[in-house]
PDB file of C-alpha atoms in Angstrom:
ATOM      1  CA  MET A   1      51.721  41.746 116.067  1.00  0.00           C
ATOM      2  CA  ASN A   2      53.753  44.582 114.597  1.00  0.00           C
ATOM      3  CA  LYS A   3      57.248  45.251 115.887  1.00  0.00           C
ATOM      4  CA  ASP A   4      58.413  48.325 117.772  1.00  0.00           C
ATOM      5  CA  MET A   5      59.911  51.121 115.679  1.00  0.00           C
ATOM      6  CA  CYS A   6      63.448  50.325 116.741  1.00  0.00           C
ATOM      7  CA  VAL A   7      66.179  50.136 114.116  1.00  0.00           C
ATOM      8  CA  VAL A   8      69.576  48.685 114.967  1.00  0.00           C
ATOM      9  CA  CYS A   9      72.313  50.465 113.003  1.00  0.00           C
ATOM     10  CA  ASP A  10      76.062  49.902 112.907  1.00  0.00           C
ATOM     11  CA  ASP A  11      76.641  52.915 115.150  1.00  0.00           C
ATOM     12  CA  GLY A  12      73.711  52.527 117.531  1.00  0.00           C
ATOM     13  CA  ILE A  13      69.942  52.249 117.773  1.00  0.00           C
ATOM     14  CA  LEU A  14      67.146  54.471 116.437  1.00  0.00           C
ATOM     15  CA  ASN A  15      63.900  54.534 118.444  1.00  0.00           C
ATOM     16  CA  ILE A  16      60.647  56.273 117.624  1.00  0.00           C
ATOM     17  CA  ARG A  17      58.718  56.834 120.847  1.00  0.00           C
ATOM     18  CA  VAL A  18      55.614  58.548 122.164  1.00  0.00           C
ATOM     19  CA  GLY A  19      54.968  59.920 125.616  1.00  0.00           C
ATOM     20  CA  ALA A  20      51.833  61.025 127.442  1.00  0.00           C
ATOM     21  CA  ILE A  21      51.568  64.204 129.461  1.00  0.00           C
ATOM     22  CA  ILE A  22      48.922  63.384 132.062  1.00  0.00           C
ATOM     23  CA  MET A  23      48.472  66.304 134.471  1.00  0.00           C
ATOM     24  CA  LYS A  24      46.117  66.483 137.450  1.00  0.00           C
ATOM     25  CA  ASP A  25      46.080  68.835 140.442  1.00  0.00           C
ATOM     26  CA  GLY A  26      49.460  70.297 139.466  1.00  0.00           C
ATOM     27  CA  LYS A  27      51.172  66.909 139.268  1.00  0.00           C
ATOM     28  CA  ILE A  28      52.245  64.742 136.348  1.00  0.00           C
ATOM     29  CA  LEU A  29      51.769  60.995 136.126  1.00  0.00           C
ATOM     30  CA  MET A  30      55.159  59.342 135.635  1.00  0.00           C
ATOM     31  CA  VAL A  31      56.499  55.787 135.651  1.00  0.00           C
ATOM     32  CA  GLY A  32      59.107  54.448 138.039  1.00  0.00           C
ATOM     33  CA  ASN A  33      60.877  51.148 138.615  1.00  0.00           C
ATOM     34  CA  ASP A  34      63.961  50.075 140.580  1.00  0.00           C
ATOM     35  CA  ARG A  35      66.117  52.810 139.021  1.00  0.00           C
ATOM     36  CA  ASP A  36      66.666  56.259 140.560  1.00  0.00           C
ATOM     37  CA  TYR A  37      64.574  58.209 138.059  1.00  0.00           C
ATOM     38  CA  LEU A  38      61.038  58.599 136.703  1.00  0.00           C
ATOM     39  CA  TYR A  39      60.037  58.654 133.038  1.00  0.00           C
ATOM     40  CA  SER A  40      56.941  59.509 131.049  1.00  0.00           C
ATOM     41  CA  VAL A  41      54.063  57.150 130.440  1.00  0.00           C
ATOM     42  CA  GLY A  42      54.575  55.915 126.878  1.00  0.00           C
ATOM     43  CA  GLY A  43      56.737  53.719 124.720  1.00  0.00           C
ATOM     44  CA  ARG A  44      57.770  52.869 121.208  1.00  0.00           C
ATOM     45  CA  VAL A  45      55.547  53.315 118.199  1.00  0.00           C
ATOM     46  CA  LYS A  46      54.790  49.986 116.522  1.00  0.00           C
ATOM     47  CA  PHE A  47      55.335  49.648 112.787  1.00  0.00           C
ATOM     48  CA  GLY A  48      52.072  50.471 110.993  1.00  0.00           C
ATOM     49  CA  GLU A  49      50.520  52.651 113.692  1.00  0.00           C
ATOM     50  CA  THR A  50      50.462  56.427 113.896  1.00  0.00           C
ATOM     51  CA  ALA A  51      51.995  58.325 116.791  1.00  0.00           C
ATOM     52  CA  GLU A  52      48.484  59.208 117.971  1.00  0.00           C
ATOM     53  CA  GLU A  53      47.418  55.552 117.956  1.00  0.00           C
ATOM     54  CA  ALA A  54      50.614  54.617 119.774  1.00  0.00           C
ATOM     55  CA  VAL A  55      50.187  57.081 122.640  1.00  0.00           C
ATOM     56  CA  VAL A  56      46.547  56.040 123.199  1.00  0.00           C
ATOM     57  CA  ARG A  57      47.619  52.360 123.204  1.00  0.00           C
ATOM     58  CA  GLU A  58      50.556  52.989 125.550  1.00  0.00           C
ATOM     59  CA  VAL A  59      48.400  54.952 128.002  1.00  0.00           C
ATOM     60  CA  LEU A  60      45.852  52.125 128.067  1.00  0.00           C
ATOM     61  CA  GLU A  61      48.576  49.488 128.531  1.00  0.00           C
ATOM     62  CA  GLU A  62      50.341  51.386 131.317  1.00  0.00           C
ATOM     63  CA  THR A  63      47.374  52.896 133.206  1.00  0.00           C
ATOM     64  CA  GLY A  64      44.394  50.712 132.322  1.00  0.00           C
ATOM     65  CA  VAL A  65      42.504  53.844 131.210  1.00  0.00           C
ATOM     66  CA  GLN A  66      41.354  54.730 127.683  1.00  0.00           C
ATOM     67  CA  MET A  67      42.227  58.397 127.135  1.00  0.00           C
ATOM     68  CA  GLU A  68      41.939  60.928 124.328  1.00  0.00           C
ATOM     69  CA  ILE A  69      44.660  63.206 123.029  1.00  0.00           C
ATOM     70  CA  ASP A  70      44.359  66.915 123.708  1.00  0.00           C
ATOM     71  CA  ARG A  71      47.301  68.122 121.596  1.00  0.00           C
ATOM     72  CA  LEU A  72      50.939  67.576 120.660  1.00  0.00           C
ATOM     73  CA  GLY A  73      53.216  69.373 123.099  1.00  0.00           C
ATOM     74  CA  PHE A  74      56.834  68.496 122.423  1.00  0.00           C
ATOM     75  CA  VAL A  75      59.179  66.836 119.976  1.00  0.00           C
ATOM     76  CA  HIS A  76      62.348  65.537 121.628  1.00  0.00           C
ATOM     77  CA  GLU A  77      65.535  64.447 119.883  1.00  0.00           C
ATOM     78  CA  ASN A  78      67.576  62.515 122.420  1.00  0.00           C
ATOM     79  CA  TYR A  79      71.026  60.916 122.257  1.00  0.00           C
ATOM     80  CA  PHE A  80      71.779  58.722 125.271  1.00  0.00           C
ATOM     81  CA  TYR A  81      73.310  55.395 126.262  1.00  0.00           C
ATOM     82  CA  GLY A  82      70.950  52.519 127.039  1.00  0.00           C
ATOM     83  CA  ASP A  83      70.593  51.008 130.510  1.00  0.00           C
ATOM     84  CA  VAL A  84      68.439  47.901 129.989  1.00  0.00           C
ATOM     85  CA  PRO A  85      69.810  44.476 128.990  1.00  0.00           C
ATOM     86  CA  SER A  86      68.982  44.686 125.275  1.00  0.00           C
ATOM     87  CA  ASN A  87      70.711  48.035 124.772  1.00  0.00           C
ATOM     88  CA  ARG A  88      73.068  48.490 127.725  1.00  0.00           C
ATOM     89  CA  ASN A  89      75.837  51.002 126.903  1.00  0.00           C
ATOM     90  CA  LYS A  90      74.698  51.274 123.275  1.00  0.00           C
ATOM     91  CA  LEU A  91      74.223  54.732 121.787  1.00  0.00           C
ATOM     92  CA  ILE A  92      70.542  55.430 121.168  1.00  0.00           C
ATOM     93  CA  TYR A  93      69.049  58.194 119.045  1.00  0.00           C
ATOM     94  CA  GLU A  94      65.425  58.525 120.068  1.00  0.00           C
ATOM     95  CA  ILE A  95      62.788  60.749 118.529  1.00  0.00           C
ATOM     96  CA  SER A  96      59.866  61.222 120.914  1.00  0.00           C
ATOM     97  CA  LEU A  97      56.518  62.928 120.442  1.00  0.00           C
ATOM     98  CA  PHE A  98      54.873  64.010 123.701  1.00  0.00           C
ATOM     99  CA  PHE A  99      51.105  64.494 123.738  1.00  0.00           C
ATOM    100  CA  TYR A 100      48.971  66.265 126.331  1.00  0.00           C
ATOM    101  CA  MET A 101      46.128  63.917 127.214  1.00  0.00           C
ATOM    102  CA  LYS A 102      42.545  64.750 128.241  1.00  0.00           C
ATOM    103  CA  VAL A 103      42.263  63.499 131.814  1.00  0.00           C
ATOM    104  CA  PRO A 104      38.829  62.140 132.797  1.00  0.00           C
ATOM    105  CA  ASP A 105      37.353  63.406 136.081  1.00  0.00           C
ATOM    106  CA  ALA A 106      37.283  59.913 137.592  1.00  0.00           C
ATOM    107  CA  PHE A 107      40.815  59.027 136.463  1.00  0.00           C
ATOM    108  CA  ALA A 108      42.062  56.064 138.510  1.00  0.00           C
ATOM    109  CA  PRO A 109      45.159  54.597 136.863  1.00  0.00           C
ATOM    110  CA  ILE A 110      46.561  51.180 137.677  1.00  0.00           C
ATOM    111  CA  SER A 111      49.940  49.831 136.666  1.00  0.00           C
ATOM    112  CA  GLU A 112      50.595  46.276 135.636  1.00  0.00           C
ATOM    113  CA  SER A 113      53.519  46.723 133.277  1.00  0.00           C
ATOM    114  CA  PHE A 114      57.023  45.311 133.404  1.00  0.00           C
ATOM    115  CA  MET A 115      60.402  46.246 131.950  1.00  0.00           C
ATOM    116  CA  GLU A 116      62.202  43.846 129.594  1.00  0.00           C
ATOM    117  CA  ASP A 117      64.293  42.669 132.578  1.00  0.00           C
ATOM    118  CA  ASN A 118      61.008  41.767 134.387  1.00  0.00           C
ATOM    119  CA  SER A 119      61.276  44.572 136.947  1.00  0.00           C
ATOM    120  CA  LYS A 120      57.817  45.895 137.783  1.00  0.00           C
ATOM    121  CA  GLU A 121      56.917  49.428 136.817  1.00  0.00           C
ATOM    122  CA  HIS A 122      54.749  51.632 139.049  1.00  0.00           C
ATOM    123  CA  LEU A 123      52.915  54.904 138.486  1.00  0.00           C
ATOM    124  CA  VAL A 124      53.833  58.022 140.460  1.00  0.00           C
ATOM    125  CA  TRP A 125      52.080  61.381 140.699  1.00  0.00           C
ATOM    126  CA  ALA A 126      55.122  63.659 140.745  1.00  0.00           C
ATOM    127  CA  SER A 127      55.264  67.324 141.613  1.00  0.00           C
ATOM    128  CA  LEU A 128      57.313  69.369 139.172  1.00  0.00           C
ATOM    129  CA  ASP A 129      58.978  70.995 142.199  1.00  0.00           C
ATOM    130  CA  GLU A 130      60.107  67.711 143.773  1.00  0.00           C
ATOM    131  CA  ASP A 131      63.821  67.014 143.951  1.00  0.00           C
ATOM    132  CA  ILE A 132      63.655  63.863 141.839  1.00  0.00           C
ATOM    133  CA  LYS A 133      65.305  62.877 138.589  1.00  0.00           C
ATOM    134  CA  MET A 134      62.739  62.957 135.806  1.00  0.00           C
ATOM    135  CA  TYR A 135      62.998  62.221 132.086  1.00  0.00           C
ATOM    136  CA  PRO A 136      62.565  64.105 129.918  1.00  0.00           C
ATOM    137  CA  GLU A 137      64.303  66.724 132.025  1.00  0.00           C
ATOM    138  CA  PHE A 138      62.522  69.634 130.331  1.00  0.00           C
ATOM    139  CA  PHE A 139      59.193  68.542 131.865  1.00  0.00           C
ATOM    140  CA  LYS A 140      60.194  70.206 135.170  1.00  0.00           C
ATOM    141  CA  THR A 141      60.328  73.659 133.605  1.00  0.00           C
ATOM    142  CA  GLU A 142      58.059  73.470 130.570  1.00  0.00           C
ATOM    143  CA  LEU A 143      55.025  71.909 132.261  1.00  0.00           C
ATOM    144  CA  LYS A 144      54.844  74.631 134.919  1.00  0.00           C
ATOM    145  CA  ASP A 145      53.602  77.085 132.302  1.00  0.00           C
ATOM    146  CA  PRO A 146      52.247  75.066 129.344  1.00  0.00           C
ATOM    147  CA  THR A 147      51.487  76.729 126.023  1.00  0.00           C
ATOM    148  CA  ASP A 148      49.679  75.650 122.870  1.00  0.00           C
ATOM    149  CA  THR A 149      52.941  75.874 120.925  1.00  0.00           C
ATOM    150  CA  VAL A 150      54.726  72.658 119.946  1.00  0.00           C
ATOM    151  CA  LYS A 151      58.329  72.912 121.142  1.00  0.00           C
ATOM    152  CA  LEU A 152      61.426  71.038 119.991  1.00  0.00           C
ATOM    153  CA  PHE A 153      64.062  69.942 122.493  1.00  0.00           C
ATOM    154  CA  THR A 154      67.382  68.254 121.829  1.00  0.00           C
ATOM    155  CA  THR A 155      69.308  66.367 124.503  1.00  0.00           C
ATOM    156  CA  ASP A 156      72.765  65.034 123.715  1.00  0.00           C
ATOM    157  CA  LYS A 157      74.402  62.797 126.352  1.00  0.00           C
ATOM    158  CA  ARG A 158      77.061  61.345 124.039  1.00  0.00           C
TER     159      ARG A 158
END
């Protein structure tokens, strides 16, 4: 099995990630765990696969549903400090590609995924108006009025 596109450098870690934008009835499907925030369905690209292949694989792994890509929506450059055991307090530079997905009419996702620390992940239909912490943060504003334009966002929490 190919390894995740994660490169450990002297100064930090480089991740290449994909995320799925799964919208239904004005809500977005997000992932939660025992932390105080939600994050997008998705994960790291594996060496040898394309970003498109990665997002389809990640959606299937995290929801149990095979979905098709609609279009690329966002590119996100993100500097932040890790909060899971393998990267806790390490500086991470993550490049993420977020894809709008075609949502089937009978979409019934299930979650059976776990974090590296064995905490169970769960799926949440989140309203963009809810007072909850959500990553990426720009989802709350940008997904209220989506466009066909691919947008670049940079977040720097160094």
